[in-house]
Short mmCIF file of C-alpha atoms in Angstrom, two decimals:
data_model
loop_
_atom_site.label_atom_id
_atom_site.label_comp_id
_atom_site.label_asym_id
_atom_site.label_seq_id
_atom_site.Cartn_x
_atom_site.Cartn_y
_atom_site.Cartn_z
CA MET A 1 -48.22 234.77 172.93
CA HIS A 2 -45.26 236.30 171.11
CA ALA A 3 -45.82 238.37 167.97
CA ASP A 4 -42.59 237.01 166.56
CA GLY A 5 -42.23 233.55 168.04
CA LEU A 6 -41.30 230.23 166.50
CA ARG A 7 -40.08 230.36 162.91
CA LEU A 8 -39.63 226.91 161.37
CA VAL A 9 -37.80 227.00 158.03
CA PRO A 10 -37.88 224.29 155.32
CA PHE A 11 -34.60 222.60 154.42
CA ARG A 12 -33.37 220.00 151.95
CA GLY A 13 -33.18 216.92 154.11
CA LEU A 14 -30.36 214.40 153.77
CA ARG A 15 -31.81 210.90 154.06
CA TYR A 16 -30.70 207.29 153.67
CA ALA A 17 -31.28 205.69 150.28
CA PRO A 18 -33.32 202.58 151.23
CA GLU A 19 -31.75 200.46 148.50
CA ARG A 20 -28.24 201.11 149.87
CA VAL A 21 -28.83 199.93 153.45
CA GLY A 22 -30.06 196.71 155.02
CA SER A 23 -33.16 198.47 156.33
CA LEU A 24 -34.06 201.94 157.53
CA ALA A 25 -34.59 200.55 161.02
CA ALA A 26 -31.06 199.11 161.04
CA VAL A 27 -29.43 202.49 160.38
CA THR A 28 -31.32 204.46 163.04
CA SER A 29 -30.27 205.03 166.63
CA PRO A 30 -31.66 206.52 169.82
CA PRO A 31 -30.33 210.03 170.58
CA TYR A 32 -26.61 210.16 171.38
CA ASP A 33 -27.13 210.67 175.13
CA VAL A 34 -29.38 207.62 175.44
CA VAL A 35 -26.73 205.31 173.94
CA VAL A 36 -24.48 205.22 176.99
CA ARG A 37 -23.05 201.70 177.13
CA PRO A 38 -20.24 200.47 174.86
CA ASP A 39 -22.23 197.32 174.07
CA GLN A 40 -25.11 199.49 172.84
CA VAL A 41 -22.78 201.29 170.43
CA GLU A 42 -21.41 197.95 169.25
CA GLN A 43 -24.91 196.55 168.69
CA LEU A 44 -25.84 199.55 166.56
CA GLU A 45 -22.60 199.44 164.58
CA THR A 46 -23.08 195.77 163.78
CA ALA A 47 -26.77 196.23 162.85
CA ASP A 48 -25.66 197.90 159.60
CA PRO A 49 -22.29 199.29 158.45
CA TYR A 50 -24.02 202.62 157.79
CA ASN A 51 -25.72 203.00 161.16
CA ILE A 52 -25.99 206.65 162.18
CA VAL A 53 -24.20 205.95 165.48
CA ARG A 54 -20.94 206.10 163.49
CA LEU A 55 -21.68 209.79 163.00
CA ILE A 56 -23.20 210.82 166.34
CA LEU A 57 -20.84 208.78 168.55
CA PRO A 58 -17.69 208.26 166.47
CA HIS A 59 -14.72 206.53 168.03
CA THR A 60 -11.13 206.23 166.81
CA ALA A 61 -7.82 205.03 168.21
CA ASP A 62 -6.89 208.68 168.63
CA PRO A 63 -9.74 210.32 170.59
CA SER A 64 -8.86 213.75 169.21
CA ALA A 65 -9.66 212.51 165.70
CA ARG A 66 -13.21 211.32 166.48
CA HIS A 67 -15.08 214.30 165.14
CA ARG A 68 -12.93 214.57 162.03
CA LYS A 69 -13.63 210.89 161.36
CA ALA A 70 -17.38 211.54 161.60
CA ALA A 71 -17.08 214.38 159.08
CA GLU A 72 -15.13 212.17 156.67
CA THR A 73 -17.68 209.37 157.05
CA LEU A 74 -20.57 211.76 156.40
CA ARG A 75 -18.94 213.03 153.20
CA GLU A 76 -18.14 209.49 152.04
CA TRP A 77 -21.69 208.27 152.56
CA GLU A 78 -23.13 211.19 150.63
CA ALA A 79 -20.58 210.82 147.82
CA ASP A 80 -21.37 207.09 147.57
CA GLY A 81 -25.12 207.66 147.44
CA VAL A 82 -25.82 206.07 150.82
CA LEU A 83 -27.23 209.42 151.91
CA THR A 84 -29.17 211.41 149.32
CA ARG A 85 -30.53 214.94 149.45
CA ASP A 86 -34.19 215.73 148.83
CA ALA A 87 -34.83 217.78 145.70
CA GLU A 88 -36.54 220.75 147.35
CA PRO A 89 -36.72 222.32 150.81
CA ALA A 90 -39.42 220.89 153.05
CA LEU A 91 -40.78 220.70 156.53
CA TYR A 92 -41.16 217.07 157.54
CA VAL A 93 -44.16 215.63 159.33
CA TYR A 94 -42.90 212.90 161.64
CA GLU A 95 -45.08 210.23 163.24
CA GLN A 96 -44.22 207.75 165.98
CA ARG A 97 -46.68 205.04 166.94
CA HIS A 98 -46.42 202.32 169.58
CA GLY A 99 -49.58 200.41 170.37
CA GLU A 100 -52.20 202.99 171.34
CA SER A 101 -49.58 205.72 171.68
CA LEU A 102 -49.38 208.19 168.76
CA GLN A 103 -47.21 211.27 168.38
CA ARG A 104 -46.94 213.59 165.39
CA GLY A 105 -44.86 216.73 164.93
CA LEU A 106 -42.92 218.88 162.49
CA ILE A 107 -39.20 218.62 161.77
CA GLY A 108 -37.61 221.78 160.44
CA ALA A 109 -34.78 224.29 160.84
CA LEU A 110 -35.80 226.55 163.72
CA ARG A 111 -34.62 230.15 163.77
CA LEU A 112 -32.45 230.66 166.86
CA THR A 113 -33.46 233.46 169.19
CA PRO A 114 -31.55 235.02 172.11
CA PRO A 115 -32.41 233.36 175.45
CA GLY A 116 -33.80 236.63 176.80
CA GLU A 117 -36.58 236.72 174.22
CA GLY A 118 -38.32 233.74 175.82
CA VAL A 119 -39.27 232.10 172.52
CA VAL A 120 -37.50 228.82 173.32
CA LEU A 121 -37.50 227.95 177.02
CA PRO A 122 -34.82 225.68 178.49
CA HIS A 123 -35.61 223.98 181.77
CA GLU A 124 -32.34 222.25 182.67
CA ASP A 125 -28.73 223.25 183.25
CA VAL A 126 -26.09 221.77 180.95
CA MET A 127 -22.66 220.20 181.41
CA PRO A 128 -19.97 222.31 179.68
CA GLN A 129 -17.91 219.30 178.60
CA VAL A 130 -20.89 217.78 176.78
CA VAL A 131 -21.56 221.06 174.97
CA GLU A 132 -17.90 221.18 173.92
CA ASP A 133 -18.14 217.64 172.53
CA ARG A 134 -21.30 218.37 170.52
CA LEU A 135 -19.80 221.68 169.39
CA ALA A 136 -16.73 219.95 167.98
CA LEU A 137 -18.89 217.36 166.23
CA MET A 138 -21.27 219.87 164.62
CA ARG A 139 -18.43 222.17 163.62
CA GLU A 140 -16.45 219.37 161.95
CA THR A 141 -19.42 217.78 160.18
CA GLY A 142 -21.16 221.05 159.33
CA ALA A 143 -24.40 219.29 160.16
CA ASN A 144 -27.29 218.86 162.56
CA LEU A 145 -27.36 215.07 162.77
CA GLU A 146 -30.37 214.67 165.07
CA PRO A 147 -33.30 216.90 165.95
CA LEU A 148 -34.01 218.36 169.37
CA LEU A 149 -37.46 217.63 170.81
CA LEU A 150 -39.43 220.83 171.51
CA SER A 151 -42.99 221.07 172.80
CA TYR A 152 -45.51 223.86 172.40
CA ARG A 153 -49.14 224.39 173.39
CA GLY A 154 -51.49 224.60 170.41
CA GLU A 155 -55.20 225.24 170.31
CA GLY A 156 -56.18 221.59 170.55
CA THR A 157 -57.97 221.77 167.21
CA ALA A 158 -56.94 220.72 163.72
CA THR A 159 -56.08 224.22 162.51
CA GLY A 160 -52.86 225.88 161.42
CA ALA A 161 -49.83 223.61 161.79
CA ALA A 162 -52.03 220.85 163.21
CA ALA A 163 -54.17 220.86 160.07
CA VAL A 164 -51.09 220.62 157.84
CA ILE A 165 -49.82 217.68 159.89
CA GLU A 166 -53.11 215.80 159.73
CA ARG A 167 -53.45 216.34 155.96
CA ALA A 168 -49.92 215.09 155.37
CA ALA A 169 -50.56 211.96 157.44
CA LYS A 170 -53.28 210.94 154.97
CA ARG A 171 -50.81 210.83 152.08
CA ALA A 172 -48.28 208.15 151.18
CA PRO A 173 -45.19 208.65 153.38
CA LEU A 174 -41.62 209.22 152.22
CA LEU A 175 -40.54 206.42 154.51
CA SER A 176 -41.99 203.93 156.92
CA THR A 177 -40.09 201.65 159.29
CA THR A 178 -40.41 199.92 162.66
CA THR A 179 -37.44 199.96 165.02
CA THR A 180 -36.46 197.23 167.46
CA ASP A 181 -38.15 199.05 170.36
CA GLY A 182 -41.51 198.44 168.66
CA PHE A 183 -42.05 202.03 167.50
CA ALA A 184 -43.37 202.54 163.97
CA HIS A 185 -42.00 205.66 162.26
CA ARG A 186 -43.35 207.51 159.23
CA LEU A 187 -42.14 210.68 157.52
CA TRP A 188 -43.81 213.03 155.01
CA ALA A 189 -42.45 216.13 153.23
CA VAL A 190 -44.46 219.36 153.19
CA THR A 191 -43.35 221.54 150.26
CA ASP A 192 -46.54 223.32 149.21
CA ALA A 193 -46.10 227.09 149.62
CA ALA A 194 -49.61 227.61 150.98
CA GLU A 195 -49.18 224.88 153.61
CA LEU A 196 -45.77 226.23 154.62
CA ALA A 197 -47.33 229.67 155.04
CA GLU A 198 -50.13 228.12 157.12
CA VAL A 199 -47.57 226.59 159.46
CA ASP A 200 -45.61 229.83 159.72
CA ALA A 201 -48.68 231.94 160.49
CA ASP A 202 -49.60 229.57 163.31
CA LEU A 203 -46.18 229.10 164.92
CA THR A 204 -45.02 232.70 164.77
CA HIS A 205 -47.24 233.50 167.78
CA ARG A 206 -46.02 230.58 169.90
CA ARG A 207 -43.09 229.68 172.09
CA ALA A 208 -41.67 226.27 172.91
CA LEU A 209 -40.22 224.32 175.81
CA ILE A 210 -37.06 222.27 175.25
CA ALA A 211 -38.23 218.77 176.09
CA ASP A 212 -35.03 216.96 175.08
CA GLY A 213 -31.75 218.33 173.75
CA HIS A 214 -30.52 221.09 176.08
CA HIS A 215 -26.88 220.41 175.28
CA ARG A 216 -27.51 220.52 171.54
CA TRP A 217 -29.54 223.74 171.95
CA ALA A 218 -26.64 225.31 173.86
CA THR A 219 -24.38 224.12 171.04
CA TYR A 220 -26.61 225.74 168.40
CA LEU A 221 -26.37 229.06 170.25
CA ARG A 222 -22.58 228.77 170.59
CA LEU A 223 -22.16 228.05 166.89
CA ARG A 224 -24.29 231.03 165.93
CA GLU A 225 -22.32 233.25 168.29
CA THR A 226 -18.86 232.08 167.24
CA HIS A 227 -19.54 231.86 163.49
CA PRO A 228 -21.45 235.00 162.52
CA GLU A 229 -20.03 234.63 159.01
CA ARG A 230 -22.05 231.42 158.56
CA PRO A 231 -25.76 232.43 158.42
CA GLU A 232 -26.66 228.73 158.16
CA TRP A 233 -25.92 228.47 161.89
CA ASN A 234 -28.79 230.87 162.59
CA HIS A 235 -31.06 227.82 162.51
CA GLY A 236 -30.99 224.41 164.17
CA LEU A 237 -32.76 221.11 163.52
CA VAL A 238 -35.76 220.43 165.78
CA LEU A 239 -38.88 218.29 166.10
CA LEU A 240 -41.76 220.47 167.26
CA VAL A 241 -44.71 218.69 168.95
CA ASP A 242 -48.03 220.22 170.00
CA THR A 243 -48.51 218.63 173.43
CA VAL A 244 -52.17 219.64 173.62
CA ARG A 245 -52.83 217.18 170.79
CA TYR A 246 -49.98 214.79 171.51
CA PRO A 247 -48.93 214.86 175.20
CA LEU A 248 -45.36 213.82 175.88
CA ARG A 249 -44.38 211.28 178.50
CA VAL A 250 -42.07 212.49 181.26
CA ALA A 251 -39.69 209.94 182.78
CA ALA A 252 -36.89 210.21 185.32
CA ILE A 253 -33.15 210.10 184.68
CA HIS A 254 -31.22 208.10 187.25
CA ARG A 255 -27.76 208.65 188.74
CA PHE A 256 -24.90 206.16 188.96
CA LEU A 257 -22.04 206.86 191.37
CA PRO A 258 -19.17 204.49 190.48
CA HIS A 259 -16.83 205.55 193.31
CA LEU A 260 -19.35 205.54 196.16
CA THR A 261 -19.99 202.13 197.70
CA PRO A 262 -23.48 201.38 199.04
CA ALA A 263 -22.06 200.97 202.55
CA ALA A 264 -20.43 204.40 202.43
CA ALA A 265 -23.57 205.92 200.95
CA LEU A 266 -25.77 204.58 203.75
CA ALA A 267 -23.26 205.47 206.47
CA GLY A 268 -23.20 209.07 205.27
CA LEU A 269 -26.96 209.43 205.62
CA ALA A 270 -26.96 209.23 209.42
CA GLY A 271 -28.74 212.30 210.76
CA ALA A 272 -29.22 213.72 207.27
CA PHE A 273 -31.90 211.50 205.70
CA ARG A 274 -34.01 208.56 206.78
CA ALA A 275 -33.06 205.25 205.09
CA ARG A 276 -35.42 202.26 205.09
CA PRO A 277 -34.56 198.89 203.50
CA LEU A 278 -37.00 197.59 200.89
CA PRO A 279 -37.31 193.92 199.96
CA GLY A 280 -37.55 194.45 196.19
CA PRO A 281 -37.71 193.28 193.47
CA LEU A 282 -37.03 196.47 191.49
CA PRO A 283 -40.63 197.05 190.28
CA ALA A 284 -41.93 196.84 193.86
CA ALA A 285 -39.16 199.14 195.11
CA LEU A 286 -39.94 201.68 192.37
CA GLU A 287 -43.62 201.53 193.32
CA ALA A 288 -42.71 202.33 196.92
CA LEU A 289 -40.65 205.27 195.66
CA ALA A 290 -43.56 206.55 193.57
CA GLU A 291 -45.85 206.45 196.62
CA ALA A 292 -43.42 208.22 198.95
CA GLU A 293 -44.35 211.70 200.17
CA GLY A 294 -42.01 214.67 199.99
CA THR A 295 -38.41 214.33 198.85
CA ALA A 296 -37.47 210.71 198.16
CA PHE A 297 -34.93 208.60 196.28
CA LEU A 298 -34.28 204.90 195.85
CA LEU A 299 -30.78 203.73 196.67
CA SER A 300 -29.54 200.58 194.92
CA GLY A 301 -26.28 198.74 195.40
CA GLY A 302 -25.39 195.13 195.97
CA PRO A 303 -27.50 192.21 194.74
CA GLY A 304 -31.19 192.93 195.37
CA ALA A 305 -30.49 195.65 197.94
CA PHE A 306 -32.76 198.71 197.91
CA HIS A 307 -33.24 201.52 200.41
CA LEU A 308 -35.87 204.26 200.35
CA ILE A 309 -34.23 207.57 201.23
CA ASP A 310 -36.56 210.33 202.46
CA ARG A 311 -37.24 212.88 205.21
CA PRO A 312 -34.17 215.11 204.78
CA ASP A 313 -33.07 217.07 207.82
CA PRO A 314 -34.61 220.60 207.58
CA GLY A 315 -31.39 222.14 208.90
CA LEU A 316 -29.40 220.44 206.15
CA LEU A 317 -31.79 221.78 203.52
CA SER A 318 -31.63 225.32 204.88
CA ARG A 319 -27.82 225.22 204.72
CA THR A 320 -27.47 223.68 201.27
CA VAL A 321 -30.47 224.55 199.06
CA ARG A 322 -30.58 228.04 197.57
CA ALA A 323 -33.26 230.19 199.19
CA ASP A 324 -33.53 232.64 196.26
CA ARG A 325 -35.40 230.18 194.05
CA PRO A 326 -39.14 229.37 193.87
CA ALA A 327 -40.51 226.73 196.23
CA ALA A 328 -41.22 224.45 193.25
CA TRP A 329 -37.47 224.45 192.50
CA ARG A 330 -36.28 224.12 196.11
CA THR A 331 -38.39 221.00 196.66
CA LEU A 332 -37.44 219.19 193.46
CA ASP A 333 -35.92 215.77 194.16
CA ALA A 334 -33.03 216.62 191.83
CA THR A 335 -32.37 219.92 193.62
CA VAL A 336 -32.18 218.23 197.01
CA LEU A 337 -30.15 215.34 195.64
CA HIS A 338 -27.45 217.51 194.12
CA ALA A 339 -27.32 220.33 196.67
CA ALA A 340 -27.76 218.40 199.91
CA LEU A 341 -26.83 214.80 199.22
CA LEU A 342 -24.23 214.71 196.45
CA ASP A 343 -22.48 217.98 197.33
CA ALA A 344 -22.80 218.26 201.10
CA VAL A 345 -23.30 214.75 202.49
CA TRP A 346 -21.50 212.43 200.11
CA ARG A 347 -19.18 215.08 198.62
CA VAL A 348 -19.26 213.47 195.19
CA PRO A 349 -17.31 215.58 192.65
CA ASP A 350 -19.52 217.04 189.92
CA GLY A 351 -18.05 215.45 186.82
CA PRO A 352 -18.65 212.59 184.37
CA ALA A 353 -16.06 210.38 186.07
CA HIS A 354 -18.06 210.48 189.30
CA ILE A 355 -21.72 210.87 188.25
CA GLY A 356 -23.29 208.93 185.39
CA TYR A 357 -26.80 209.54 184.05
CA LEU A 358 -28.96 206.64 182.88
CA HIS A 359 -32.49 206.67 181.48
CA CYS A 360 -33.16 203.04 182.39
CA ALA A 361 -33.61 202.05 186.04
CA GLU A 362 -32.71 198.42 185.30
CA ALA A 363 -29.47 199.51 183.65
CA ALA A 364 -28.56 201.74 186.61
CA VAL A 365 -29.18 198.91 189.09
CA ALA A 366 -27.21 196.43 186.99
CA LYS A 367 -24.30 198.86 186.72
CA ALA A 368 -24.25 199.36 190.50
CA GLU A 369 -24.32 195.63 191.17
CA HIS A 370 -21.60 194.93 188.61
CA THR A 371 -19.17 197.62 189.73
CA GLY A 372 -19.81 197.92 193.44
CA GLY A 373 -20.99 201.50 193.04
CA THR A 374 -24.30 203.05 194.00
CA ALA A 375 -27.35 203.88 191.89
CA VAL A 376 -29.78 206.62 192.91
CA LEU A 377 -33.16 206.08 191.25
CA MET A 378 -35.38 209.10 190.73
CA ARG A 379 -39.07 209.94 190.21
CA PRO A 380 -40.34 211.83 187.15
CA VAL A 381 -41.27 215.51 187.42
CA ALA A 382 -44.70 216.66 186.28
CA GLU A 383 -44.64 218.52 182.93
CA SER A 384 -46.65 221.34 184.51
CA THR A 385 -43.85 221.91 187.04
CA VAL A 386 -41.23 221.90 184.28
CA ARG A 387 -43.17 224.45 182.23
CA GLU A 388 -43.95 226.62 185.29
CA LEU A 389 -40.28 226.94 186.20
CA ALA A 390 -39.18 227.45 182.58
CA GLN A 391 -41.65 230.31 182.16
CA GLN A 392 -40.11 231.95 185.24
CA GLY A 393 -36.66 231.60 183.69
CA VAL A 394 -35.59 229.08 186.34
CA THR A 395 -33.60 226.08 185.16
CA MET A 396 -33.74 222.73 186.89
CA PRO A 397 -30.64 220.69 187.79
CA ARG A 398 -29.14 218.92 184.78
CA LYS A 399 -30.74 215.68 183.68
CA SER A 400 -33.87 216.25 185.76
CA THR A 401 -36.31 214.94 183.15
CA SER A 402 -36.56 212.64 180.17
CA PHE A 403 -39.35 213.58 177.79
CA GLY A 404 -40.50 211.13 175.15
CA PRO A 405 -40.99 209.47 172.90
CA LYS A 406 -37.75 210.85 171.52
CA PRO A 407 -37.27 211.07 167.75
CA ALA A 408 -35.23 208.32 166.17
CA THR A 409 -31.86 209.58 164.93
CA GLY A 410 -31.05 208.95 161.28
CA LEU A 411 -34.38 209.53 159.52
CA VAL A 412 -33.50 213.02 158.26
CA LEU A 413 -30.32 215.11 158.63
CA ARG A 414 -29.60 218.78 157.97
CA THR A 415 -26.26 219.97 156.59
CA LEU A 416 -25.01 223.52 156.17
CA ASP A 417 -24.12 223.10 152.52
CA ALA A 418 -27.81 222.93 151.55
CA PRO A 419 -30.40 225.72 151.53
CA GLY A 420 -32.43 226.21 154.67
#
C-alpha cells in the first residue's frame, strides 16, 4: 500500500449531445490502436459524420496537417453543440455488459506520478514513433480523447470506491447505448462531495497496473514534462477498474510480417526451432497452440497453412535472450519471439513497416494470406505474470498483452480548457 497513491480528480466531461447525432453507438469507436485497417476507419466514418474516429485517427491529404485538422474538428463540434460540456466536475461510473460479462469502473483525471514512485505500473515497452504521434495529437487538440484502462486490487467488498460505484449504478444513467460488438454501455456522474471524498480516501492507498494504454501513458508523462507551465497536464484521463470485483480478460496480440514470406520464415527455422504442420482450420490450430508446452507460436501464411513453432534451441536462447532479467521474463513467448526469432533468426527490422500488431487472429491470418506475408499468432499471458513483473519494475516486450474489455472511445472526453 502507498500512503499517497492513486488520486482521481473530477473533471467537466465533454460528451455528445444525443439529439445532434444519429445515435451514441454510431459515434463511438474502439481505441485508436485497435482500429488498424483502413476499411475499419471508413466504416466508422460512414456510421455517423461525427464519429470520434475523425478525432483519434484523423487523416488529410497532407499528413503533417492531420493533428491540426483534429483540433479544428474538435473546436467546430463543440462550437456547433455536437459536443457539450457537463455543468460541474464529476467522476464517471462506467459500465460495460455483454451477456453474463459485467465490468464497472471509474473514469476520472488521474494525477500523474513519476515512474519511480511505483503508483502506476507499466508492464510493456513502447514504440517511440507511436508516442510521438499521440503527443502531437494531444498537444494540438489540448485534450485527452480516450481513457487509458488501469486495474487495481480492491478489497473485494462493496466499500470505498466500490460502494460509490454500486450506488451510482442504481440510479438513472447519463447515457445508455449498445455498440455493434454487442456491448451495452452506461455512464453515471458522481458529483456529491461526500462520495468523491469516499473514493479519494479509498484510492489514495492503492496503486494501479496499466492494462491498456502504455503509449498514451508515456504521452501524458511527456506532456507534463515538456509543458510545466500547463498544470492541466499534471493529470490524464483513465478508466480505473477493481479487478478483484471485475476481473479483466487478457488476450494475445499477434504479429504480421509483411516482408517475410512463409517459405523464408520456415527455412530460417532449421536448427533453431521445431516446426510442425497443422491441418487447421484456425480454431483447431489455435487450440493446439494453447495446449503446447514451453515456448510456442503459430505460424500462418498461405491459404489454410499453419505450423506450430516450439522447442527453441537452448544455445540460441542463451545467445539472444538477456540473462539479467527474471525467469518469468526470459521465458515469455514475446521475449523469445523478439529476441531470438525476429532479431536473430529472421532479422526482421524493428519498425512499423516490418512488424504489424493485430488483436484479431482471423485478421492476422487474412492479412498474411492476402499479401503473401507471414502471421505469428501468440498466446495470452496470465495477469498474475504481468503484475508480478510490473511490481519488479520489469517491462515486457511491446504489445505483449491485450486487456479487456476496453472502454469505448467517445463516451466522455477531457479537454484542458475545463477545470479538472
